[in-house]
Structure formats: structure tokens, C-alpha cells
Coordinates of C-alpha atoms in Angstrom, one line a residue:
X1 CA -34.5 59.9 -20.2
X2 CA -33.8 56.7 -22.4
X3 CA -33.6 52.9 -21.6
X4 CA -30.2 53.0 -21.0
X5 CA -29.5 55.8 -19.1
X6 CA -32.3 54.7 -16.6
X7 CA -30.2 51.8 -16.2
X8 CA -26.9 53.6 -15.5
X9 CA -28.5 55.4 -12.4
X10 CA -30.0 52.4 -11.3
X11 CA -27.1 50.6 -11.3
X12 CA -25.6 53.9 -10.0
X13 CA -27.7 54.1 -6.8
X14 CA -27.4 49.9 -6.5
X15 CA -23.5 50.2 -6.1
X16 CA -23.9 53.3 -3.7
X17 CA -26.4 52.0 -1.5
X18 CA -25.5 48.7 -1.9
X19 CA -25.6 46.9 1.9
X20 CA -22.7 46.5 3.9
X21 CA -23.5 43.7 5.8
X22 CA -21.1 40.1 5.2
X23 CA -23.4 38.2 4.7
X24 CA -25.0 40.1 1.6
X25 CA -21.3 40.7 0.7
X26 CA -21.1 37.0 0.2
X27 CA -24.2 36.6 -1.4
X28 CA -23.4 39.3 -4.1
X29 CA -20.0 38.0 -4.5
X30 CA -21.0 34.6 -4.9
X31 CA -23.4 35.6 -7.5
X32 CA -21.1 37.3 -9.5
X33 CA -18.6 34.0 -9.8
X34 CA -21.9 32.1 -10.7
X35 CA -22.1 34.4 -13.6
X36 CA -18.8 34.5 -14.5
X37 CA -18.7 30.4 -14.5
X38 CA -22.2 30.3 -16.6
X39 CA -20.7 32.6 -19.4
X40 CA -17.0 30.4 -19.2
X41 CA -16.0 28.3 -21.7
X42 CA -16.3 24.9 -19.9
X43 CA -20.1 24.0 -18.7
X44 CA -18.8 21.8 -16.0
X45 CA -21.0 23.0 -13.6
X46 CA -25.1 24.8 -12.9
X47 CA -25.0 27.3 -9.8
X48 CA -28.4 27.0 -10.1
X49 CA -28.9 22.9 -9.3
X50 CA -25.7 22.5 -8.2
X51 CA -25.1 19.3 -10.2
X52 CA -21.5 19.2 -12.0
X53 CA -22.5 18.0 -15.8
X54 CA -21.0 15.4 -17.5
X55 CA -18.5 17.8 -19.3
X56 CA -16.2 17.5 -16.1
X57 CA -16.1 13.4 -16.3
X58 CA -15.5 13.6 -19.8
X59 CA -13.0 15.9 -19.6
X60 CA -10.9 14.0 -17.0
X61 CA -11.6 10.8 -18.5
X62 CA -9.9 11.4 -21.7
X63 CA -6.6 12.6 -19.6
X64 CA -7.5 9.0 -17.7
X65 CA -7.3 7.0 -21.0
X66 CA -4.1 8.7 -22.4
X67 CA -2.3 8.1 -18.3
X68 CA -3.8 4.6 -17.8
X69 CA -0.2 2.7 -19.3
X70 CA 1.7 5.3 -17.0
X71 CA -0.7 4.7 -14.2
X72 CA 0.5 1.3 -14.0
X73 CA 4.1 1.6 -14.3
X74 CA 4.2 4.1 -11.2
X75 CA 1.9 2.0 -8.9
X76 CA 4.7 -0.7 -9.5
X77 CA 7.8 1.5 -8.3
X78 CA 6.8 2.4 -5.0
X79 CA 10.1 2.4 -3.5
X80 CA 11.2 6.0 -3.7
X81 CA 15.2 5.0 -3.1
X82 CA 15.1 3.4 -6.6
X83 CA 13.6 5.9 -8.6
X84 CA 16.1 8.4 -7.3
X85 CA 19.1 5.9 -8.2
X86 CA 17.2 5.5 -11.6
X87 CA 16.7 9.6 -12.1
X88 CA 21.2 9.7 -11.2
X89 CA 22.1 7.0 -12.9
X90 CA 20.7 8.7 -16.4
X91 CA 22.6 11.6 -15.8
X92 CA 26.0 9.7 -15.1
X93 CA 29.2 9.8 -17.4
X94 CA 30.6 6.8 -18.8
X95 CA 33.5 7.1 -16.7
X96 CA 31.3 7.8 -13.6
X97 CA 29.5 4.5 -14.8
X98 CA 33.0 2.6 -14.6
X99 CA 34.2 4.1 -11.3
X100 CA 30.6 3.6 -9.8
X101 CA 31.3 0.2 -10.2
X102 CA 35.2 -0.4 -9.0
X103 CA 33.6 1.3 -6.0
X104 CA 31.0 -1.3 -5.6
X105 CA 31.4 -3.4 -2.0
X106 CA 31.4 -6.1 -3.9
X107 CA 34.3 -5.0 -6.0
X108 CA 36.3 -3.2 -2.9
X109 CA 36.0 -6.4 -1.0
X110 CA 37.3 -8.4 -4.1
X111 CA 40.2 -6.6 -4.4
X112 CA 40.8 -6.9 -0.7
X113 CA 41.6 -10.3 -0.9
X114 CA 44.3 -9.6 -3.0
X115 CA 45.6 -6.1 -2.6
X116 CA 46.5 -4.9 1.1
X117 CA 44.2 -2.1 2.6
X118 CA 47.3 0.4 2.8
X119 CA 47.3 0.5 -0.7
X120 CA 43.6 -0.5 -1.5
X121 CA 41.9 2.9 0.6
X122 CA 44.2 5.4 -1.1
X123 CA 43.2 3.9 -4.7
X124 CA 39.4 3.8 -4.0
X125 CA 39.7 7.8 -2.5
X126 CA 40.8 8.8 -5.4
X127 CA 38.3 6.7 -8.0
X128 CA 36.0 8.1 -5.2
X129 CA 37.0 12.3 -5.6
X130 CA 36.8 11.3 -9.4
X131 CA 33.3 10.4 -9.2
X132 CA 32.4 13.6 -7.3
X133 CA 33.9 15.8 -9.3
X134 CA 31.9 15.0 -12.1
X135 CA 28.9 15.9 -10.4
X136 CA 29.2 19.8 -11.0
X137 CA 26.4 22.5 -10.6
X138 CA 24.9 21.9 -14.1
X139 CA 25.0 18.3 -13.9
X140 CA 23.6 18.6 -10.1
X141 CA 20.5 21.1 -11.6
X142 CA 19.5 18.8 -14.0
X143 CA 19.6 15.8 -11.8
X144 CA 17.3 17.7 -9.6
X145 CA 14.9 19.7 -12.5
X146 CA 14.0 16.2 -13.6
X147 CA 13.1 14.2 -10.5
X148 CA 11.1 17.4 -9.6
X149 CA 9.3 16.5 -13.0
X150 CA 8.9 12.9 -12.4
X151 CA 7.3 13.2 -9.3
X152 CA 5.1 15.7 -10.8
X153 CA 3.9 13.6 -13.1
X154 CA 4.3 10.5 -11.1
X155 CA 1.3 12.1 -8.6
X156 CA -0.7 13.3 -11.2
X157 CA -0.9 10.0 -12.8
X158 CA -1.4 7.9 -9.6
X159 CA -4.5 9.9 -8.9
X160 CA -7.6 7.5 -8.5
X161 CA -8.9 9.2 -11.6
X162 CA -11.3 5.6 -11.5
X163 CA -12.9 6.5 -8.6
X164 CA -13.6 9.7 -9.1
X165 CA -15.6 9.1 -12.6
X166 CA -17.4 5.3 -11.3
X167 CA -19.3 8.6 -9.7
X168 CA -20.6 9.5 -12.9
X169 CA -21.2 6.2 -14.3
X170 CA -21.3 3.2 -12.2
X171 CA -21.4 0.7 -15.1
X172 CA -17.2 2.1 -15.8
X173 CA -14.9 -0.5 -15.4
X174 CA -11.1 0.6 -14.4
X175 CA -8.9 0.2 -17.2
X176 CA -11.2 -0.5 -19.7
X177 CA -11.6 2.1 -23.0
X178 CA -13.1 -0.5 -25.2
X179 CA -16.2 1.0 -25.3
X180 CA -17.5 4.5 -24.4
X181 CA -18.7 5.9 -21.0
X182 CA -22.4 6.9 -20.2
X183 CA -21.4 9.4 -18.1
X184 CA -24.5 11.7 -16.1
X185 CA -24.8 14.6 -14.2
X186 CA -24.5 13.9 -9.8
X187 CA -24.9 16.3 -7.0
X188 CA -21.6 18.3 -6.6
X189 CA -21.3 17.4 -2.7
X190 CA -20.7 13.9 -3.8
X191 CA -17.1 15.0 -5.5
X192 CA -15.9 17.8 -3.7
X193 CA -12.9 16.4 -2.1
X194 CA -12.2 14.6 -5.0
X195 CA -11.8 17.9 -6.8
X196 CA -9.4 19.3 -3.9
X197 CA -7.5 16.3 -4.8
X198 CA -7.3 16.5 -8.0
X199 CA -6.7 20.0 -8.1
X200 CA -3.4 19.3 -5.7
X201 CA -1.6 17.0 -8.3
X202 CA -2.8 18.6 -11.7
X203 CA -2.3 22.4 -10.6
X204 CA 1.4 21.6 -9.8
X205 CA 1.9 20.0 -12.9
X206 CA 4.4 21.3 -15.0
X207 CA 2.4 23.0 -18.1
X208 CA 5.0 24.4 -20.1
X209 CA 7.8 21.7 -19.7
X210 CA 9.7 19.3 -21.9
X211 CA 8.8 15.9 -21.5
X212 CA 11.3 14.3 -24.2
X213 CA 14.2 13.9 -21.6
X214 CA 11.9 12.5 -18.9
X215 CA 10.8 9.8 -21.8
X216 CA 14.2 9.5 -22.7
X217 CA 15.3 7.7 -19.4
X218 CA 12.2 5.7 -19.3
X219 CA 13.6 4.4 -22.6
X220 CA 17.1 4.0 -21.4
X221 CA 17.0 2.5 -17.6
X222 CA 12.9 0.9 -18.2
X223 CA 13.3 0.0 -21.7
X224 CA 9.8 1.5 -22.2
X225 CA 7.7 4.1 -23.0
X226 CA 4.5 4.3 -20.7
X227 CA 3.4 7.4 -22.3
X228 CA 4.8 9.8 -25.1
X229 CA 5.9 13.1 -25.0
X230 CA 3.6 14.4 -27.7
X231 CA 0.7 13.1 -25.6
X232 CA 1.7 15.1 -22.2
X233 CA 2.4 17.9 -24.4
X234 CA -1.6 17.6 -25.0
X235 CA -2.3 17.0 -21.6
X236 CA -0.6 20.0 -20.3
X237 CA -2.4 22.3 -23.3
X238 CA -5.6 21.2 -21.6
X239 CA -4.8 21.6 -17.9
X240 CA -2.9 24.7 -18.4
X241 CA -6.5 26.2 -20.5
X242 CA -8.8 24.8 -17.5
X243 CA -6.5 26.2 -14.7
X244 CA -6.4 29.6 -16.4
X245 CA -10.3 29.7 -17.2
X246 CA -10.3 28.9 -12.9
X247 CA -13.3 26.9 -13.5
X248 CA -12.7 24.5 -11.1
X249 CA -11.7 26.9 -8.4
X250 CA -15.4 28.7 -8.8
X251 CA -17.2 25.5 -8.9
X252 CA -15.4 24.8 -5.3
X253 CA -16.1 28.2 -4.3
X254 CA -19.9 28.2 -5.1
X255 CA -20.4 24.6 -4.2
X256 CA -18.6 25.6 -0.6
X257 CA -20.6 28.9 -0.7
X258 CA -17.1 30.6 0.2
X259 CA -15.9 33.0 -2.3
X260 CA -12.8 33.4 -1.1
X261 CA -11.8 30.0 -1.0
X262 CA -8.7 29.6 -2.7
X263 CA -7.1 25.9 -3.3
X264 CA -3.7 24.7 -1.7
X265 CA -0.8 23.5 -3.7
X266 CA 2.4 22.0 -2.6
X267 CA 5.2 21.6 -5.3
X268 CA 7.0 18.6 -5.1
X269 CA 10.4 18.8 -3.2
X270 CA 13.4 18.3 -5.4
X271 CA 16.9 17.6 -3.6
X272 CA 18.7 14.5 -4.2
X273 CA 21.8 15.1 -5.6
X274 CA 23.4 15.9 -2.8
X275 CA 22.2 13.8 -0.6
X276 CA 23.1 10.9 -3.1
X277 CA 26.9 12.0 -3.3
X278 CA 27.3 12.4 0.8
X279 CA 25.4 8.7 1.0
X280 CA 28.1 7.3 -1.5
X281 CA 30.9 9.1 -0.4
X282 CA 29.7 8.2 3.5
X283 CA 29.0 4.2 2.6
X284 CA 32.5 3.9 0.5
X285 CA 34.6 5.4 3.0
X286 CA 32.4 3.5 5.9
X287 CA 34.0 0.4 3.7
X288 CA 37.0 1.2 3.6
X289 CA 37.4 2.1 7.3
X290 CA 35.4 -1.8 8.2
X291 CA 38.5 -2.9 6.3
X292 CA 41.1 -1.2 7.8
X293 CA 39.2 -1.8 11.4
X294 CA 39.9 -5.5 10.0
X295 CA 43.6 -5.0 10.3
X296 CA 43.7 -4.2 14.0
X297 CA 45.7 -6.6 15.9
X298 CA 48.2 -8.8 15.0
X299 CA 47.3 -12.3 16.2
X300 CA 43.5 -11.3 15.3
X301 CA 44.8 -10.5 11.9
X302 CA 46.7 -13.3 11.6
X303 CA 43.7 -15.8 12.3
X304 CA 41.4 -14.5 9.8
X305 CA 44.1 -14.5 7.2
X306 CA 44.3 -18.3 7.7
X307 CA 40.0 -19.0 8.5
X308 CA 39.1 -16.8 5.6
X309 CA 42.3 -16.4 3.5
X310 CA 41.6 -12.4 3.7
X311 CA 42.7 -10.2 6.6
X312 CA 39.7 -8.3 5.4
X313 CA 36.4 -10.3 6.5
X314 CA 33.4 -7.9 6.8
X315 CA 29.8 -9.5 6.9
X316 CA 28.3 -6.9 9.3
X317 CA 26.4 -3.5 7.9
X318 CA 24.9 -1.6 11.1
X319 CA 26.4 -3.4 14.9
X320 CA 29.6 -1.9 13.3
X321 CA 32.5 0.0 15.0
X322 CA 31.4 3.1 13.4
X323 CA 28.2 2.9 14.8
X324 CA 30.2 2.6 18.2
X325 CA 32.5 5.3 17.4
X326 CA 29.6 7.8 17.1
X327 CA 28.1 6.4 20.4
X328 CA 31.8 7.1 21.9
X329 CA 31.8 10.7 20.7
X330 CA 28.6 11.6 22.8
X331 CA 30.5 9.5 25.8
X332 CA 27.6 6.4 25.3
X333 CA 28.0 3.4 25.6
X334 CA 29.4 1.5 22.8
X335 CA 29.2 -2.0 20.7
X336 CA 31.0 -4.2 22.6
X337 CA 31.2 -7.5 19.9
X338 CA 31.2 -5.5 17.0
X339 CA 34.4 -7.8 16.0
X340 CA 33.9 -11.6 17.3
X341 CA 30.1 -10.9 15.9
X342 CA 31.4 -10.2 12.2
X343 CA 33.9 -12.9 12.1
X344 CA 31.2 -15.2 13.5
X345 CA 28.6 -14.2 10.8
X346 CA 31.6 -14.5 8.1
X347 CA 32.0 -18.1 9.9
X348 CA 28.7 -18.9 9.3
X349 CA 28.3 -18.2 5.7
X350 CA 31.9 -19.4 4.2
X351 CA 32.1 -22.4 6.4
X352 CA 29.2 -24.0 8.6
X353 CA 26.5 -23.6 5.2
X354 CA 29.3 -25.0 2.9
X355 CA 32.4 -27.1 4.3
X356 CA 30.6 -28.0 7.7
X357 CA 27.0 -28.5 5.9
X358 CA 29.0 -30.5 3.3
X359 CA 30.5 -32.8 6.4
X360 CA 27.8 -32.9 8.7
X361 CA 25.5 -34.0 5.7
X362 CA 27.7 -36.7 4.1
X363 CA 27.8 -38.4 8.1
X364 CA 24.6 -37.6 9.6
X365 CA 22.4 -38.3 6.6
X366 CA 24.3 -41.1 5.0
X367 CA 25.6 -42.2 8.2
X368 CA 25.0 -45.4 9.7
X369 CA 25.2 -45.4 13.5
X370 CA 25.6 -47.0 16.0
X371 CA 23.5 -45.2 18.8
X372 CA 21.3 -42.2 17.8
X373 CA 22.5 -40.3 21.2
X374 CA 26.5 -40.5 19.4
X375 CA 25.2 -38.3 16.7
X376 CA 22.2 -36.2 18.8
X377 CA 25.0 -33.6 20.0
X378 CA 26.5 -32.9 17.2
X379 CA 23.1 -33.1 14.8
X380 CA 20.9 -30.7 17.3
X381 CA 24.7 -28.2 17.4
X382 CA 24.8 -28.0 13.2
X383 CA 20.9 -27.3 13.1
X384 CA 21.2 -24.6 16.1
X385 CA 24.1 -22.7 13.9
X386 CA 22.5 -23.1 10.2
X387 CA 19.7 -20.6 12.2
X388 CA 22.1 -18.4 13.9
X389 CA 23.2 -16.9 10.3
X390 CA 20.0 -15.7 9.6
X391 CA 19.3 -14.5 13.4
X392 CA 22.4 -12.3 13.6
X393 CA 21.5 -11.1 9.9
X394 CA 17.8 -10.1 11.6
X395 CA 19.9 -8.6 14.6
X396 CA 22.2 -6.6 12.3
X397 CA 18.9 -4.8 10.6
X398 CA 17.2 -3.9 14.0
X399 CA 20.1 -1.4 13.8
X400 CA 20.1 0.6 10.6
X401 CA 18.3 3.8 10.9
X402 CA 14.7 2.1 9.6
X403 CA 15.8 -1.1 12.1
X404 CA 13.7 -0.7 15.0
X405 CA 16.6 -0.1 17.4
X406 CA 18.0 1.9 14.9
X407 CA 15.2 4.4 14.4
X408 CA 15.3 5.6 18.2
X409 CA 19.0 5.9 18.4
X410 CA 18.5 8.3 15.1
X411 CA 15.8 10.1 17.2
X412 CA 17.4 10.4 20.6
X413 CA 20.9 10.8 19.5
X414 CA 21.0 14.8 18.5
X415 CA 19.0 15.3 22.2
X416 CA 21.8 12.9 24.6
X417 CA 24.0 15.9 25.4
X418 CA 21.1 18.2 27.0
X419 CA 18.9 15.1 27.4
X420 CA 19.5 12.7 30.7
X421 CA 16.4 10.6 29.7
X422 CA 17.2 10.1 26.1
X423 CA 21.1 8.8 27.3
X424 CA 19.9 6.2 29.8
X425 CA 17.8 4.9 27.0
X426 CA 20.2 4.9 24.6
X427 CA 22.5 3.5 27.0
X428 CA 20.0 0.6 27.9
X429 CA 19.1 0.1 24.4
X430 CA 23.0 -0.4 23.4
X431 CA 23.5 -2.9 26.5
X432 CA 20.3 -5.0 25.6
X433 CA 21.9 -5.2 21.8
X434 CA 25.4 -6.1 23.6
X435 CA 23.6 -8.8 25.2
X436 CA 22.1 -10.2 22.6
X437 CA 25.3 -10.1 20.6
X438 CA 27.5 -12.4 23.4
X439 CA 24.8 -14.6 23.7
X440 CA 25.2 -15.4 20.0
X441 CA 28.6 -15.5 20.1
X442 CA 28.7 -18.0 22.5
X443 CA 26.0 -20.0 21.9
X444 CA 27.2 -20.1 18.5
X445 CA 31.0 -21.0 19.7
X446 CA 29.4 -23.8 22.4
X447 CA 27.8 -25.2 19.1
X448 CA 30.9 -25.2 17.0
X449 CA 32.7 -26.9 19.5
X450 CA 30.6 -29.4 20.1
X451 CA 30.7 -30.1 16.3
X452 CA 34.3 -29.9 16.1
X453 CA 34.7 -32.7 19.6
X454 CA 32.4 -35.0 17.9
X455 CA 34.2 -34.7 14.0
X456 CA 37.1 -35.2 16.5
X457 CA 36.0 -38.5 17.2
X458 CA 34.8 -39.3 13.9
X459 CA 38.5 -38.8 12.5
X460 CA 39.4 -41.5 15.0
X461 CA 36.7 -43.5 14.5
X462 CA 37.2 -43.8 10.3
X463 CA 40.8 -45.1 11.2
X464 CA 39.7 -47.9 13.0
X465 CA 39.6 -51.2 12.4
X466 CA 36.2 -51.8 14.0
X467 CA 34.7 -48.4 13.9
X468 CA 32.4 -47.6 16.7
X469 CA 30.2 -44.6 15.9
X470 CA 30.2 -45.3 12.3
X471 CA 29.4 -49.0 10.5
X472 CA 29.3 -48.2 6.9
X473 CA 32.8 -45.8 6.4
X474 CA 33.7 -47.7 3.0
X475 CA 29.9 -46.6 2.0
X476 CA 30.4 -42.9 2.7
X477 CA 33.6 -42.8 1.2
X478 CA 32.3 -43.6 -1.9
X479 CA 29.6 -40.3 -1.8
X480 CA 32.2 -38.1 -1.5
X481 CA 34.9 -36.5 -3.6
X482 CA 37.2 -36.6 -1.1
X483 CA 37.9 -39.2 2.0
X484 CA 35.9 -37.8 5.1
X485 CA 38.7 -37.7 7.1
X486 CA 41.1 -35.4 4.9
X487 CA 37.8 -33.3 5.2
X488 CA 36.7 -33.4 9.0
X489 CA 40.5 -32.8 9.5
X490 CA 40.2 -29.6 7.4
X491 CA 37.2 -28.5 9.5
X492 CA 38.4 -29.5 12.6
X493 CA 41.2 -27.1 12.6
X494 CA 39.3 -24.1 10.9
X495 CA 37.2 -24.8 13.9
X496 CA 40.4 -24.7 16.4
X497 CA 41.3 -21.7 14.7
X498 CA 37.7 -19.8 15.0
X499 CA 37.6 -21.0 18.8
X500 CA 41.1 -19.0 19.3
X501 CA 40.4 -15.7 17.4
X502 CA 36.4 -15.3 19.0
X503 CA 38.3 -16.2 22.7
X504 CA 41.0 -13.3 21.5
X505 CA 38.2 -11.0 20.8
X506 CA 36.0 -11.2 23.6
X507 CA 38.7 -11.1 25.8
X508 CA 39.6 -7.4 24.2
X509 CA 35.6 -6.8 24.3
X510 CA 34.5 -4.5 27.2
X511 CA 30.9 -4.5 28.2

């Protein structure tokens, strides 16, 4: 019998009697991928030392050098609400573009001052349905086929691809291609979850996609190119030849001495479309209904008209009535000062840091007088409410849904009508932030009056003939555009006024 057919029965009788037991399953089964990787195409990797060659490194350092510009760029845009406003806002129509903007707050609360809410809300509902609209299914798949692809690539380029091949030369320095690597062979234990990592981002990459419209917008809303679409093109040739060769999933295998381990992948989540168009259409209409909550009550209505020449005043974004209205649904407790607190923050801004700082500067600075205790009460009163703005702006936050009162009413809400626990906490939460809201409403209020009583006697005391709070009137007069006393008049009454409408709210305000 010849050579060969000696061999056949020998193999023959190997594969017949070949041993059942797992562990020489394994063994032969590991041997076989070690073959299969030796005869491959890529020498990235010897079974027999276990060291991974400096093929590997060279081979991910090239796709390092061509991603480095990229790299950058998406290390600086970390904030994930932005890139999803940048991936819409290339896909919107000029007249989306136009609307987008009349629906601004900004813009909605411009227009309030000069159109009346009746006939404001209906006009921004419909600019608002016209901007839907053009959001249809294609428009919606593309939106959502190309953030898919940014974050692809975004994770594949953020990879510490530096870290990974310092391994292989300790002498590389990150960033740096002006001269060539000297790259040498390690022990394969040293990089294995490196590999699982880099297998994650660069298996989900997408291979056979079109990179020019992804480019496109980082022309249009970056103004730059980090990488070209002619270079990912080569970079997905290259990945897709490695993954199909499976060279790095037998390297794991053998180096893990499982030959059935298998990689896992997780595509990244696309679905922002959507969620974008209910967020618009949710923050619009919360706007609009702020405004028309702003109309309630006539005397109420009436005093903001003449303190902030708008019957629309809205400073507030989260201790809002709608926030209360959803706690009123589940019968919670509600905001109590939703109202006096967002006229007092409007109060804040468009008078005591302009008008009153304007006042309270021109006497207390340039000032000459007579005791230090005449102007202790008022100076201490102005200083308490220049903080008070930025307190009740800190306040406000703690409620949004990040806000750290915010974040457990999100969590405990969809569990208060089974959960008697979760209410009483809500409930306690709410109370403690009612608290905190009267206290700065009337602290605030005690401070404003006690500026108003003592610009009250400043009025009387310029008209004197021998002034006696103030020695040097003629001096201030001439620092100032206009005589102090038409001024502190001004603020006296905006003062009188505020005092009325926050005593008409908080008497209609029920703990």
C-alpha cells in the first residue's frame, strides 16, 4: 500500500478512535485554530510563544495616525445633547430653520411684550405643527441612520489606541508621527482586554457605509474636516479584511485557551428624532402655557403690566406651575410660590441689578454721610438681594430632572400611586422646596422694603435745605444723568408696586 493511502487509514482510525473526553476536545480544537491562524494572512500572533508580533501594532497604528485629527475633535464634544442638535440641525429645511427660530423663548417672549397671549399661542401652534410636519419618515430615517454612524465612528476613534501600542514601544509619544515606531513583540496576556476593547468599537463599525454625508455636516455646522471620506473608506477596507480573516477572534481564543469564545458587540443605539420633536413640541407649548399662567388674575396681571411693562414675566424654568400640575394629577402636594417666586426672580434681574444697583451705587459709593449706621440698613439689604438672584437661579436647577431634587421626583413619580413610601417622600421633598421658596420670597421682600423706607428718606432728605443723611447732594447730582430724586422716586414706587403684587400672591398661595 503507498504513502498516501497509509495516511488515509491513519487519519481514518485517528477520527474514529479519536477520544471523547472535553478536555482533549479542547485541546484538538484549539490546535486546529492555531493552524488555521499560522497559515492566515496576518502574522499577528505565534500559538507556539504566545507573543502577539509587531504586525498587530503596526497595523493599528496606521488606523491611529489617519484618526488622530478626529480623535481630538470628539474628546472635545462630550456633551451628547449637542451632537444630537448638531446631527438635526443638518437635516433641517430652510423653512424649519426660520420657524425654529420664531419659536425660540427668546423670540416667543419678545413678541409677548407686544402681542397679547390670546393671539400669540394660536400663532406659535401653528409655526409649531409646521415644523413637525416637515419631519416625515424619510427625513426621520436619515436623521437617525446618521447619528447611528457618528457614534460609530465617534467610539471607534475615542479608543485609547495610545495606550494600547506604548505596549509595544515605550519610547511612542501620543500624537506624534514625526518619526517611525520601533515597535516589538510582548507577551499576549499583557493586551488581552485591550483587544476585547478594541474589538467592541471596530467590529461595529460600519464597513460598507458612505462617509461623504457624515463629512458633509462636519463641514457645514464645524466648519472642518477632521478626517476625509476617502481615508475611512480605507479604514473600513482594512477592518472589514481583518474581521473576515477572524484573526483577532482566534488570537483571543488561543490566548484564553477557549475555543469557543466568541466576542460581544453592542451596536450603537440610534433614536433621536423623536425624542427631539416631543422635547420641542413639550418645551414650546410648556412656554406658551408659563405665559398664559401669567395672565391669571386681574389685579396680579395688572401689576406686572406696570413693574415689568409685560403681562407676561417668566424667569422660572423647573419650580413652575406645570411641574405642580403633574404633582396635582397624582393628588401630591404641589408648588406653592410658583408665582410670587418668578416675579421676584424677574424683580431681581430687570430692576434691583440695574435701576436699584444704579441708585444704591450712585448714594452709597459716592455718598457722603453723615452716620455710617443711616446707610448700614439699606447697604447690608441691597448686598443681601444682588445674592438672592443667583440663589433662587441655584434653587430653580435643583428641580429639573438632572437637579438633585429633580432626579428623585423623576424616579419616584411613576411608583406614588402603588407606592406609600415614595409619596411621603415626594410629599416632604415638595414642602422642604416650598419652604425654601417663602423664605426667599420674604427675606427678599423684607430687603426690598427696607431699601425702598430708606430711598424714602433720601427723597426727603435731597429736598432739604440742610440735608441730614446726605452732605454732598449737589456732588452726586452731578454723576448722574438724571437728578437722584426723579430716580429714587421711580424706584420707590416700582418697589410699592412689587410689595402689593408678592402680598397678592402669597395670600392666593396655599402651603
Amino acid at each position: 500500500m503507498g504513502k498516501s493511502g497509509g495516511n488515509f487509514f491513519q487519519n481514518l482510525c485517528a477520527r474514529l478512535f479519536a477520544s471523547s473526553d472535553p478536555a482533549a476536545i479542547k485541546k484538538r480544537k484549539l490546535k486546529s485554530i492555531a493552524k488555521t491562524l499560522s497559515k492566515g494572512r496576518y502574522k499577528f500572533y505565534r500559538a507556539g510563544s504566545g507573543d502577539v508580533l509587531p504586525a498587530l501594532p503596526k497595523f493599528l497604528y496606521e488606523i491611529y495616525k489617519a484618526i488622530a485629527p478626529a480623535q481630538h475633535l470628539f474628546r472635545s464634544m462630550p456633551n451628547d445633547a449637542l451632537v444630537k442638535h448638531m446631527v438635526i440641525g443638518f437635516f433641517l429645511t430652510e423653512r424649519q430653520k426660520k420657524l425654529e427660530e420664531l419659536l425660540t423663548e427668546e423670540s416667543i417672549m419678545t413678541k409677548a411684550k407686544t402681542i397679547p397671549i390670546e393671539k400669540l399661542a394660536p400663532q406659535a401652534k401653528e409655526a409649531l405643527d409646521q415644523y413637525c410636519a416637515d419631519f416625515d419618515g424619510e427625513r426621520i430615517g436619515a436623521i437617525e441612520a446618521l447619528y447611528k454612524q457618528f457614534l460609530a465612528l465617534r467610539d471607534f476613534c475615542v479608543y485609547d489606541y495610545y495606550f494600547l501600542l506604548k505596549k509595544f514601544d515605550s519610547s511612542l509619544r501620543e500624537n506624534d508621527f514625526s518619526s517611525g515606531p520601533h515597535f516589538e513583540k510582548i507577551n499576549a496576556d499583557y493586551i488581552v482586554e485591550d483587544l476585547k476593547d478594541f474589538i467592541s468599537v471596530a467590529w461595529v463599525f460600519p464597513v460598507d457605509a458612505d462617509w461623504t454625508i457624515l463629512v458633509q455636516m462636519f463641514k457645514d455646522m464645524r466648519n472642518t474636516e477632521p478626517i476625509s471620506a476617502g481615508t475611512l473608506k480605507k479604514i473600513s477596507a482594512r477592518l472589514n479584511a481583518v474581521r473576515e480573516s477572524r484573526t483577532l477572534e482566534m488570537m483571543l481564543q488561543l490566548i484564553a485557551q477557549d475555543p469557543d469564545y466568541e466576542p460581544q458587540t453592542v451596536a450603537p443605539k440610534a433614536a433621536i428624532a423623536e425624542q427631539y420633536i416631543d422635547t420641542f413640541k413639550s418645551e414650546t407649548l410648556g412656554i406658551l402655557r408659563k405665559l398664559e399662567a401669567a395672565e391669571k388674575g386681574s389685579k396680579v396681571s395688572d401689576l406686572v403690566q406696570k413693574i415689568y411693562g409685560t403681562k407676561s414675566a417668566i424667569y422660572l424654568k423647573h419650580y413652575t406651575e406645570r411641574l405642580s400640575d403633574s404633582l396635582d394629577k397624582k393628588n401630591l402636594h404641589g408648588l406653592a410660590y410658583c408665582v410670587p417666586l418668578n416675579y421676584l426672580k424677574g424683580f431681581l434681574i430687570d430692576y434691583v441689578k440695574k435701576d436699584i444697583r444704579e441708585y444704591c451705587d450712585l448714594v452709597l459709593i459716592r455718598g457722603k454721610w453723615t452716620a455710617t449706621a443711616l446707610s448700614a440698613t439699606m447697604s447690608n439689604a441691597y448686598n443681601d438681594l444682588l445674592g438672592a438672584s443667583d440663589t433662587i437661579t441655584e434653587f430653580d436647577a435643583r428641580l429639573a430632572e438632572d437637579g438633585t431634587i429633580g432626579i428623585k421626583l423623576k424616579t419616584l413619580l411613576p411608583r406614588a400611586h402603588h407606592d406609600v413610601e415614595a409619596r411621603n417622600i415626594i410629599n416632604r421633598l415638595v414642602s422642604d422646596a416650598n419652604d425654601a421658596a417663602k423664605e426667599y420670597i420674604m427675606e427678599s421682600t423684607r430687603n426690598l422694603v427696607a431699601v425702598g423706607k430708606t430711598i424714602k428718606l433720601l427723597i426727603e432728605d435731597e429736598g432739604k435745605k440742610n440735608p441730614a443723611m446726605l452732605t454732598n447732594w449737589q456732588e452726586i447730582e452731578r454723576f448722574s444723568d438724571r437728578p437722584p430724586k426723579d430716580i429714587g422716586i421711580e424706584i420707590y414706587k416700582k418697589i410699592y408696586l412689587f410689595a402689593t403684587l408678592i402680598q397678592t400672591c402669597m395670600s392666593a398661595s396655599v402651603t
